[in-house]
Amino acid sequence: MSSTFKQLKVAVVGGGLGGLSAAVALRRAGHLVDIYERRDFNVEVGASISCAANGTQWLREWEVDIPDMKPIILMNLVMREWETGKVLNDYKLEKYEEEWGNVYNMFHRQDMHATLLKTATATEGKGTPCKVLIDHICESVDPEAGTVTFKNGVTITADLIVGADGIRSAVRGQIGIIPDMKSSPQTCYRCNVLTEDVKKLGLVDYSYAPAIQYWGGVPGKNGRSKYYKIVMSPCSGGEVVSFYCFMPTELTSHHEEGFTFKEVPVADILQGRYDALDPDCVDLLKNSIERMPWRLYVHQPYDHWVNGKACILGDAAHPMMPHQSQGACQAIEDAAALGIIFSDKYDFTGDVKRGLELYETIRKPRATRVQSASVKATENLNERIGFTSMTAPDAELAAAEGKLTINEMNGYKMHFHIEEEVAKLSAA
Ligand SMILES: Cc1cc2nc3c(=O)[nH]c(=O)nc-3n(C[C@H](O)[C@H](O)[C@H](O)COP(=O)(O)OP(=O)(O)OC[C@H]3O[C@@H](n4cnc5c(N)ncnc54)[C@H](O)[C@@H]3O)c2cc1C
């Protein structure tokens, strides 16, 4: 334990999954955390979020009440034929927990958010409860002075500023990053089907099995593009079946980045080659609710993540295509790194700038690799973690080819990595 540990005043800008994870990790490490969010938390529904073992590990370490997040534990990855729904492949994950020490959870974004918010602010549990301040839209940051100014005129000072304000981050610009990004050739609609509707209407019941099911994602009959892909998974304790429906961008009419909040008619989804889709899947989509467009952009990796007393994290630092299902897990890993670096094990609380440089050294290469692999998986489904390495020999081959593998994601030991880097710094 470091004898120089100092409690920090931390400002987390953005109360999404990344910001709340950072708040929990830094609270557990003994700091005073305020979370500044631009709006209240009841505006959007979202859909399923994958939390593989590399994310679940940190939720457990922070003593988050995972059952409260109503998880569905993933047991299979099922590939189906676009036109018929016939099962082409069924990868079983029954040994996943035994192999990696943690399960692969599927959560509903809202459930995950609610539990993290409760954990951050609860009087129970280790550390001082975090404060949440809504209606605080970050406008500017002075990374050297450690100040944040909000649109409502409030300016605050902190020892550490965490920019967790998502894909359109304001903090990012304030630490000198100009994103280099372009529209993805593939875009997405997400929607939900209630399991009670599936049952009531007699729709296919495999929809709420503990599996992620895919249609398409590879070039298909009659010139169907690989950009047509469906990802379906149950979440919220099995009450909701969540769909991501991908298609070529030129078919869609929405032009905003990130998440827009206007529902679309089902006809917007059931167009182009969706007219030849498995009728059972079409029936589910026809009975969907909360249909939202999600336009996707490809961001080149940024050249830095930290400046003075400020850093960025999660989608603000490494926005990625959704095809590795690692957006939330990588944000959780960022938060975990901050919690460890600024814990009483090390002396970085006396030199926040040095601690943040270490944060970038630890996190940027790994998150950038996942970000790049998520672009590759857009073009080739076989680049997706899991499909690259279903067996041990597969994993060796995939790793030799530079593909991202389950072993690389779940075998990673962050505590050890940080210890190693700190030893190097001490020796220098
Ligand atoms: C509404 C919403 C729905 C989503 N739905 C899905 C989904 O269905 N599936 C999926 O895979 N991923 C979804 N995501 C993305 C996923 O949650 C993220 O990839 C991942 O969890 C990383 O989270 P993050 O905290 O870095 O970013 P985000 O989850 O985007 O959180 C950023 C937070 O910062 C706040 N914020 C933004 N700008 C400012 C500002 N200037 N000042 C203060 N606060 C600000 C936002 O309101 C938001 O709460 C969604 C994100 C959002 C915001």
Coordinates of C-alpha atoms and ligand atoms in Angstrom, one line a residue:
M1 CA 0.0 0.0 0.0
S2 CA 1.3 3.5 -0.9
S3 CA 1.9 5.8 2.1
T4 CA 1.3 8.8 -0.1
F5 CA -2.3 8.0 -1.1
K6 CA -4.5 11.1 -1.4
Q7 CA -8.2 11.1 -1.9
L8 CA -9.0 12.8 -5.2
K9 CA -12.0 14.9 -6.2
V10 CA -13.1 13.4 -9.5
A11 CA -15.5 14.8 -12.1
V12 CA -17.0 12.2 -14.4
V13 CA -18.6 13.9 -17.4
G14 CA -21.3 11.6 -18.8
G15 CA -23.4 9.1 -16.9
G16 CA -23.6 6.3 -19.5
L17 CA -22.3 2.8 -18.9
G18 CA -18.6 4.0 -19.1
G19 CA -19.1 7.0 -16.8
L20 CA -21.0 5.0 -14.2
S21 CA -18.4 2.2 -14.3
A22 CA -15.6 4.8 -13.8
A23 CA -17.5 6.3 -10.9
V24 CA -17.9 2.9 -9.2
A25 CA -14.3 1.9 -9.8
L26 CA -13.0 5.3 -8.4
R27 CA -15.4 5.2 -5.5
R28 CA -14.2 1.8 -4.6
A29 CA -10.6 3.1 -4.8
G30 CA -11.4 5.7 -2.2
H31 CA -12.2 8.9 -4.1
L32 CA -14.9 11.5 -4.1
V33 CA -16.8 11.3 -7.4
D34 CA -19.3 13.6 -8.9
I35 CA -21.1 12.5 -12.1
Y36 CA -22.3 15.3 -14.5
E37 CA -24.9 14.2 -17.0
R38 CA -26.5 16.4 -19.7
R39 CA -30.0 15.1 -19.3
D40 CA -32.1 12.9 -17.0
F41 CA -31.8 9.2 -17.4
N42 CA -35.3 8.3 -18.6
V43 CA -35.1 9.2 -22.2
E44 CA -34.2 6.1 -24.1
V45 CA -34.7 2.4 -24.1
G46 CA -31.8 0.9 -26.0
A47 CA -31.3 -2.8 -26.6
S48 CA -29.2 -5.7 -25.5
I49 CA -25.6 -5.2 -24.4
S50 CA -23.1 -8.0 -24.5
C51 CA -20.9 -8.3 -21.4
A52 CA -18.4 -11.1 -22.0
A53 CA -16.2 -12.5 -19.2
N54 CA -13.7 -9.6 -19.6
G55 CA -16.5 -7.1 -18.6
T56 CA -18.2 -9.4 -16.1
Q57 CA -14.9 -9.8 -14.2
W58 CA -14.9 -6.1 -13.2
L59 CA -18.5 -6.0 -12.2
R60 CA -17.8 -8.8 -9.8
E61 CA -14.6 -7.1 -8.5
W62 CA -16.6 -3.9 -7.8
E63 CA -19.3 -6.0 -6.0
V64 CA -22.0 -4.9 -8.4
D65 CA -25.3 -6.8 -7.8
I66 CA -25.2 -8.6 -11.2
P67 CA -28.5 -10.5 -10.7
D68 CA -30.2 -7.1 -10.3
M69 CA -29.2 -6.4 -13.9
K70 CA -31.5 -9.3 -15.0
P71 CA -28.8 -11.1 -17.0
I72 CA -29.3 -13.8 -19.5
I73 CA -26.2 -16.1 -19.6
L74 CA -25.1 -16.8 -23.1
M75 CA -25.0 -20.5 -24.0
N76 CA -25.0 -20.7 -27.8
L77 CA -24.1 -18.7 -30.9
V78 CA -26.4 -19.8 -33.6
M79 CA -26.0 -19.0 -37.3
R80 CA -29.2 -19.2 -39.4
E81 CA -29.8 -19.1 -43.2
W82 CA -31.2 -15.8 -44.3
E83 CA -34.1 -17.2 -46.3
T84 CA -35.3 -20.1 -44.2
G85 CA -33.9 -19.7 -40.7
K86 CA -32.4 -23.2 -41.0
V87 CA -29.6 -23.6 -38.4
L88 CA -26.2 -23.6 -40.2
N89 CA -24.0 -23.7 -37.1
D90 CA -24.6 -23.9 -33.4
Y91 CA -21.5 -23.0 -31.4
K92 CA -22.0 -24.2 -27.8
L93 CA -20.5 -22.1 -24.9
E94 CA -21.3 -24.5 -22.1
K95 CA -17.6 -24.6 -21.0
Y96 CA -17.2 -20.8 -21.2
E97 CA -17.4 -20.1 -17.4
E98 CA -15.2 -23.1 -16.6
E99 CA -12.6 -21.8 -19.1
W100 CA -12.7 -18.1 -18.3
G101 CA -13.8 -17.9 -14.7
N102 CA -16.8 -15.7 -15.5
V103 CA -20.0 -16.0 -17.6
Y104 CA -20.9 -14.2 -20.7
N105 CA -23.9 -12.0 -19.7
M106 CA -26.4 -10.3 -22.0
F107 CA -28.1 -7.3 -20.4
H108 CA -30.7 -4.8 -21.4
R109 CA -28.9 -1.5 -21.5
Q110 CA -31.5 0.1 -19.2
D111 CA -31.1 -2.7 -16.6
M112 CA -27.3 -2.4 -16.6
H113 CA -27.5 1.3 -16.4
A114 CA -30.0 1.3 -13.5
T115 CA -27.9 -1.1 -11.4
L116 CA -24.6 0.7 -12.0
L117 CA -26.3 4.0 -11.1
K118 CA -27.6 2.4 -7.8
T119 CA -24.1 1.0 -7.1
A120 CA -22.4 4.3 -7.7
T121 CA -24.8 6.3 -5.4
A122 CA -25.7 3.7 -2.7
T123 CA -24.9 4.4 0.9
E124 CA -24.0 0.7 1.2
G125 CA -20.8 -0.7 -0.2
K126 CA -17.2 0.4 -0.1
G127 CA -16.4 4.1 -0.6
T128 CA -18.2 7.4 -0.5
P129 CA -21.5 7.5 -2.5
C130 CA -21.1 9.4 -5.8
K131 CA -23.2 12.4 -6.5
V132 CA -25.1 12.7 -9.7
L133 CA -25.9 16.2 -11.2
I134 CA -28.2 16.1 -14.2
D135 CA -28.9 19.0 -16.7
H136 CA -25.1 19.6 -16.8
I137 CA -24.0 19.8 -20.4
C138 CA -20.2 20.1 -20.6
E139 CA -19.1 23.0 -22.8
S140 CA -15.4 23.4 -22.0
V141 CA -12.6 21.9 -20.1
D142 CA -9.3 23.4 -19.0
P143 CA -7.2 20.2 -18.6
E144 CA -4.3 22.0 -16.9
A145 CA -6.4 23.9 -14.4
G146 CA -8.7 20.9 -13.9
T147 CA -11.9 22.9 -14.5
V148 CA -15.1 22.0 -16.4
T149 CA -17.6 24.6 -17.4
F150 CA -21.2 23.6 -18.2
K151 CA -23.8 25.3 -20.4
N152 CA -25.9 26.2 -17.3
G153 CA -23.0 28.5 -16.3
V154 CA -21.6 26.3 -13.5
T155 CA -17.8 25.8 -13.4
I156 CA -16.3 23.1 -11.2
T157 CA -12.7 22.2 -10.3
A158 CA -11.4 18.6 -9.9
D159 CA -8.2 16.8 -9.4
L160 CA -9.2 14.3 -12.1
I161 CA -11.6 14.8 -15.0
V162 CA -13.0 11.7 -16.8
G163 CA -14.6 12.5 -20.2
A164 CA -17.1 9.7 -20.5
D165 CA -19.5 11.7 -22.7
G166 CA -19.9 9.2 -25.6
I167 CA -19.4 9.2 -29.3
R168 CA -20.0 12.9 -29.7
S169 CA -17.8 13.8 -26.8
A170 CA -17.3 17.4 -25.9
V171 CA -14.3 16.6 -23.6
R172 CA -12.5 15.0 -26.5
G173 CA -12.2 18.3 -28.4
Q174 CA -11.1 20.1 -25.3
I175 CA -8.1 17.8 -24.9
G176 CA -7.0 18.5 -28.5
I177 CA -8.5 15.6 -30.5
I178 CA -10.2 16.2 -33.9
P179 CA -11.9 12.9 -34.8
D180 CA -11.1 11.5 -38.3
M181 CA -14.3 9.6 -39.1
K182 CA -16.3 8.4 -42.0
S183 CA -19.8 7.0 -42.5
S184 CA -19.8 3.2 -42.4
P185 CA -21.2 1.5 -45.6
Q186 CA -23.4 -0.5 -43.2
T187 CA -26.1 1.0 -40.9
C188 CA -28.4 -0.4 -38.3
Y189 CA -32.0 -0.4 -36.9
R190 CA -32.5 -1.8 -33.5
C191 CA -35.8 -2.9 -32.0
N192 CA -37.3 -5.0 -29.3
V193 CA -39.9 -7.7 -29.2
L194 CA -41.6 -8.5 -25.8
T195 CA -41.5 -12.2 -24.9
E196 CA -45.1 -11.9 -23.7
D197 CA -46.0 -10.9 -27.3
V198 CA -44.0 -13.8 -28.8
K199 CA -46.0 -16.2 -26.5
K200 CA -49.4 -14.4 -27.1
L201 CA -49.0 -14.3 -30.8
G202 CA -47.5 -17.8 -31.1
L203 CA -44.3 -16.6 -32.7
V204 CA -41.1 -18.7 -32.7
D205 CA -40.1 -19.5 -29.2
Y206 CA -36.4 -20.1 -29.9
S207 CA -36.2 -16.3 -29.9
Y208 CA -35.9 -16.2 -26.1
A209 CA -33.4 -19.1 -25.8
P210 CA -30.1 -18.0 -24.1
A211 CA -28.4 -17.6 -27.4
I212 CA -27.3 -14.9 -29.8
Q213 CA -28.8 -15.8 -33.2
Y214 CA -27.5 -14.5 -36.5
W215 CA -29.0 -14.3 -40.0
G216 CA -26.8 -13.1 -42.9
G217 CA -23.6 -11.3 -42.5
V218 CA -22.1 -13.1 -45.4
P219 CA -22.7 -12.6 -49.2
G220 CA -25.9 -14.4 -50.0
K221 CA -28.2 -15.5 -52.8
N222 CA -29.0 -13.2 -55.7
G223 CA -26.2 -10.9 -54.8
R224 CA -27.4 -10.1 -51.3
S225 CA -24.7 -8.0 -49.6
K226 CA -22.8 -9.1 -46.5
Y227 CA -24.0 -5.9 -44.9
Y228 CA -27.5 -7.5 -44.4
K229 CA -27.2 -9.0 -41.0
I230 CA -29.5 -9.6 -38.1
V231 CA -28.3 -10.2 -34.5
M232 CA -31.0 -11.3 -32.1
S233 CA -30.6 -11.9 -28.4
P234 CA -32.8 -12.1 -25.3
C235 CA -32.2 -9.8 -22.4
S236 CA -33.9 -8.4 -19.3
G237 CA -34.4 -11.8 -17.6
G238 CA -35.8 -13.1 -20.9
E239 CA -38.7 -10.6 -21.0
V240 CA -37.3 -8.8 -24.1
V241 CA -35.9 -10.1 -27.3
S242 CA -33.5 -7.5 -28.8
F243 CA -32.8 -7.1 -32.5
Y244 CA -30.0 -5.4 -34.4
C245 CA -31.0 -5.2 -38.1
F246 CA -28.1 -4.2 -40.4
M247 CA -28.3 -3.2 -44.0
P248 CA -26.3 -1.2 -46.6
T249 CA -26.3 2.5 -45.6
E250 CA -27.6 3.7 -49.0
L251 CA -31.0 2.1 -48.2
T252 CA -31.5 4.2 -45.1
S253 CA -32.7 7.8 -44.8
H254 CA -31.4 8.7 -41.4
H255 CA -28.3 10.9 -41.3
E256 CA -27.4 11.5 -37.7
E257 CA -24.5 9.9 -35.9
G258 CA -25.1 7.7 -32.9
F259 CA -28.5 7.3 -31.4
T260 CA -31.5 9.2 -32.6
F261 CA -34.7 9.1 -30.7
K262 CA -37.4 9.0 -33.3
E263 CA -39.1 5.7 -33.9
V264 CA -39.3 4.4 -37.4
P265 CA -42.1 2.3 -39.1
V266 CA -41.3 -1.4 -39.6
A267 CA -41.3 -0.8 -43.4
D268 CA -38.0 1.0 -42.9
I269 CA -36.5 -2.2 -41.7
L270 CA -38.4 -4.6 -44.0
Q271 CA -37.0 -3.3 -47.3
G272 CA -34.4 -4.4 -49.8
R273 CA -33.3 -8.0 -49.2
Y274 CA -35.4 -8.1 -46.0
D275 CA -38.3 -9.1 -48.3
A276 CA -36.6 -12.5 -48.7
L277 CA -35.9 -13.0 -45.0
D278 CA -36.9 -16.1 -43.0
P279 CA -40.7 -15.6 -42.5
D280 CA -40.5 -16.5 -38.7
C281 CA -38.0 -13.7 -38.3
V282 CA -40.1 -11.3 -40.3
D283 CA -43.1 -12.1 -38.0
L284 CA -41.0 -11.1 -35.0
L285 CA -39.9 -7.9 -36.6
K286 CA -43.5 -7.0 -37.5
N287 CA -44.4 -7.2 -33.9
S288 CA -41.4 -5.2 -32.6
I289 CA -41.5 -2.0 -30.6
E290 CA -39.0 0.8 -30.0
R291 CA -37.6 0.7 -33.5
M292 CA -34.7 3.2 -33.6
P293 CA -32.2 4.0 -36.4
W294 CA -28.6 3.7 -35.4
R295 CA -26.2 5.2 -38.0
L296 CA -22.7 3.9 -37.7
Y297 CA -19.4 5.7 -38.3
V298 CA -15.9 4.4 -38.5
H299 CA -13.5 6.5 -36.4
Q300 CA -9.7 6.2 -36.9
P301 CA -7.9 5.7 -33.5
Y302 CA -7.1 9.0 -31.8
D303 CA -3.4 9.8 -31.2
H304 CA -3.9 10.5 -27.5
W305 CA -6.5 10.1 -24.8
V306 CA -5.1 12.2 -22.0
N307 CA -4.1 15.8 -21.4
G308 CA -3.1 17.3 -18.0
K309 CA -5.7 16.3 -15.4
A310 CA -8.2 15.1 -18.0
C311 CA -8.7 11.8 -19.9
I312 CA -11.4 10.3 -22.1
L313 CA -12.9 6.8 -21.8
G314 CA -15.5 4.5 -23.5
D315 CA -17.1 5.6 -26.7
A316 CA -15.5 9.1 -26.3
A317 CA -12.0 7.4 -26.6
H318 CA -12.6 4.5 -28.9
P319 CA -16.0 4.5 -30.7
M320 CA -16.3 1.2 -32.5
M321 CA -18.5 -0.7 -34.9
P322 CA -20.7 -3.1 -32.9
H323 CA -19.5 -6.3 -34.5
Q324 CA -17.2 -7.5 -31.7
S325 CA -19.9 -6.8 -29.1
Q326 CA -17.2 -5.1 -27.0
G327 CA -18.3 -1.4 -26.7
A328 CA -19.5 -1.7 -23.1
C329 CA -16.8 -4.2 -22.1
Q330 CA -14.0 -1.9 -23.3
A331 CA -15.5 1.0 -21.4
I332 CA -15.6 -1.2 -18.3
E333 CA -12.0 -2.1 -18.8
D334 CA -11.1 1.6 -19.1
A335 CA -12.9 2.2 -15.8
A336 CA -11.1 -0.7 -14.2
A337 CA -7.7 0.7 -15.2
L338 CA -8.4 4.1 -13.7
G339 CA -9.6 2.4 -10.4
I340 CA -6.4 0.3 -10.2
I341 CA -3.9 3.1 -11.2
F342 CA -5.4 5.5 -8.7
S343 CA -5.8 3.0 -5.9
D344 CA -3.7 3.0 -2.7
K345 CA -1.5 0.3 -4.1
Y346 CA 0.4 2.9 -6.2
D347 CA 1.4 6.5 -5.7
F348 CA -0.3 8.1 -8.7
T349 CA -2.8 10.1 -6.6
G350 CA 0.1 12.4 -5.9
D351 CA 0.8 12.9 -9.6
V352 CA -2.5 12.5 -11.6
K353 CA -0.8 13.5 -14.9
R354 CA 1.6 10.6 -14.6
G355 CA -1.2 8.2 -13.6
L356 CA -3.1 9.3 -16.7
E357 CA -0.1 8.7 -18.9
L358 CA 0.0 5.1 -17.5
Y359 CA -3.8 4.8 -18.2
E360 CA -3.2 5.6 -21.8
T361 CA -0.2 3.1 -22.0
I362 CA -2.4 0.4 -20.5
R363 CA -5.6 0.9 -22.3
K364 CA -5.0 2.5 -25.7
P365 CA -3.3 -0.4 -27.5
R366 CA -5.8 -3.0 -26.3
A367 CA -8.9 -0.9 -27.0
T368 CA -7.5 0.2 -30.4
R369 CA -7.0 -3.4 -31.3
V370 CA -10.6 -4.2 -30.5
Q371 CA -11.8 -1.1 -32.4
S372 CA -9.8 -2.1 -35.5
A373 CA -11.1 -5.7 -35.2
S374 CA -14.6 -4.4 -35.1
V375 CA -14.1 -2.8 -38.5
K376 CA -12.7 -6.0 -39.9
A377 CA -15.7 -8.0 -38.6
T378 CA -17.9 -5.6 -40.5
E379 CA -16.4 -6.9 -43.7
N380 CA -15.8 -10.5 -42.6
L381 CA -18.0 -12.2 -40.0
N382 CA -15.1 -14.8 -39.4
E383 CA -13.1 -11.9 -37.8
R384 CA -15.6 -11.8 -34.9
I385 CA -14.2 -12.9 -31.5
G386 CA -15.6 -16.4 -31.0
F387 CA -15.9 -17.2 -34.7
T388 CA -12.2 -16.8 -35.0
S389 CA -11.4 -19.4 -32.4
M390 CA -14.1 -21.9 -31.5
T391 CA -11.5 -24.6 -30.6
A392 CA -8.0 -24.4 -29.2
P393 CA -6.2 -25.2 -32.5
D394 CA -8.5 -22.5 -34.1
A395 CA -7.3 -20.0 -31.5
E396 CA -3.7 -20.7 -32.3
L397 CA -4.2 -20.3 -36.0
A398 CA -6.4 -17.2 -35.6
A399 CA -3.8 -15.6 -33.3
A400 CA -1.0 -16.4 -35.8
E401 CA -3.1 -14.6 -38.4
G402 CA -3.4 -11.6 -36.1
K403 CA -7.2 -12.1 -35.5
L404 CA -8.7 -11.2 -32.2
T405 CA -9.5 -14.3 -30.2
I406 CA -11.5 -15.2 -27.0
N407 CA -8.1 -16.1 -25.4
E408 CA -6.8 -12.6 -26.0
M409 CA -9.9 -11.0 -24.6
N410 CA -10.6 -13.2 -21.6
G411 CA -7.0 -14.4 -20.8
Y412 CA -5.8 -10.8 -20.2
K413 CA -4.7 -9.9 -16.7
M414 CA -4.9 -6.2 -16.1
H415 CA -3.6 -6.1 -12.5
F416 CA -0.5 -7.9 -13.7
H417 CA -0.1 -5.6 -16.7
I418 CA -0.2 -2.5 -14.6
E419 CA 2.2 -4.0 -12.1
E420 CA 4.7 -4.7 -14.9
E421 CA 4.4 -1.2 -16.4
V422 CA 4.8 0.4 -12.9
A423 CA 8.0 -1.7 -12.4
K424 CA 9.3 -0.4 -15.8
L425 CA 8.6 3.2 -14.7
S426 CA 10.3 2.7 -11.4
A427 CA 13.4 1.1 -13.1
A428 CA 13.6 4.0 -15.7
Ligands
LIG1 C1 -29.0 6.2 -25.4 C2 -28.0 5.1 -25.7 C3 -28.5 3.9 -26.2 C4 -27.5 2.9 -26.5 N1 -28.0 1.8 -27.0 C5 -27.1 0.8 -27.3 C6 -27.6 -0.4 -27.8 O1 -28.8 -0.6 -27.9 N2 -26.7 -1.4 -28.0 C7 -25.3 -1.2 -27.9 O2 -24.5 -2.1 -28.2 N3 -24.8 0.0 -27.5 C8 -25.7 1.0 -27.2 N4 -25.2 2.1 -26.7 C9 -23.8 2.3 -26.6 C10 -23.2 1.6 -25.5 O3 -23.9 1.9 -24.3 C11 -21.8 2.2 -25.4 O4 -21.0 1.7 -26.5 C12 -20.9 1.7 -24.3 O5 -21.7 1.3 -23.2 C13 -19.9 2.8 -23.9 O6 -20.6 3.7 -23.1 P1 -20.1 5.2 -22.8 O7 -20.5 5.5 -21.4 O8 -18.7 5.4 -23.3 O9 -21.0 6.1 -23.8 P2 -22.6 6.4 -23.8 O10 -23.3 5.1 -23.4 O11 -22.9 7.0 -25.1 O12 -22.8 7.4 -22.6 C14 -22.4 8.8 -22.7 C15 -23.2 9.6 -21.8 O13 -22.6 11.0 -21.8 C16 -23.7 11.9 -21.8 N5 -23.2 13.1 -22.5 C17 -23.0 13.3 -23.8 N6 -22.5 14.5 -24.0 C18 -22.5 15.1 -22.8 C19 -22.1 16.4 -22.4 N7 -21.6 17.3 -23.3 N8 -22.1 16.8 -21.1 C20 -22.6 15.8 -20.2 N9 -23.0 14.6 -20.5 C21 -22.9 14.2 -21.8 C22 -24.8 11.1 -22.6 O14 -26.1 11.7 -22.3 C23 -24.6 9.7 -22.1 O15 -25.4 9.5 -20.9 C24 -26.1 3.2 -26.4 C25 -25.7 4.4 -25.9 C26 -26.7 5.4 -25.5 C27 -26.2 6.7 -25.0

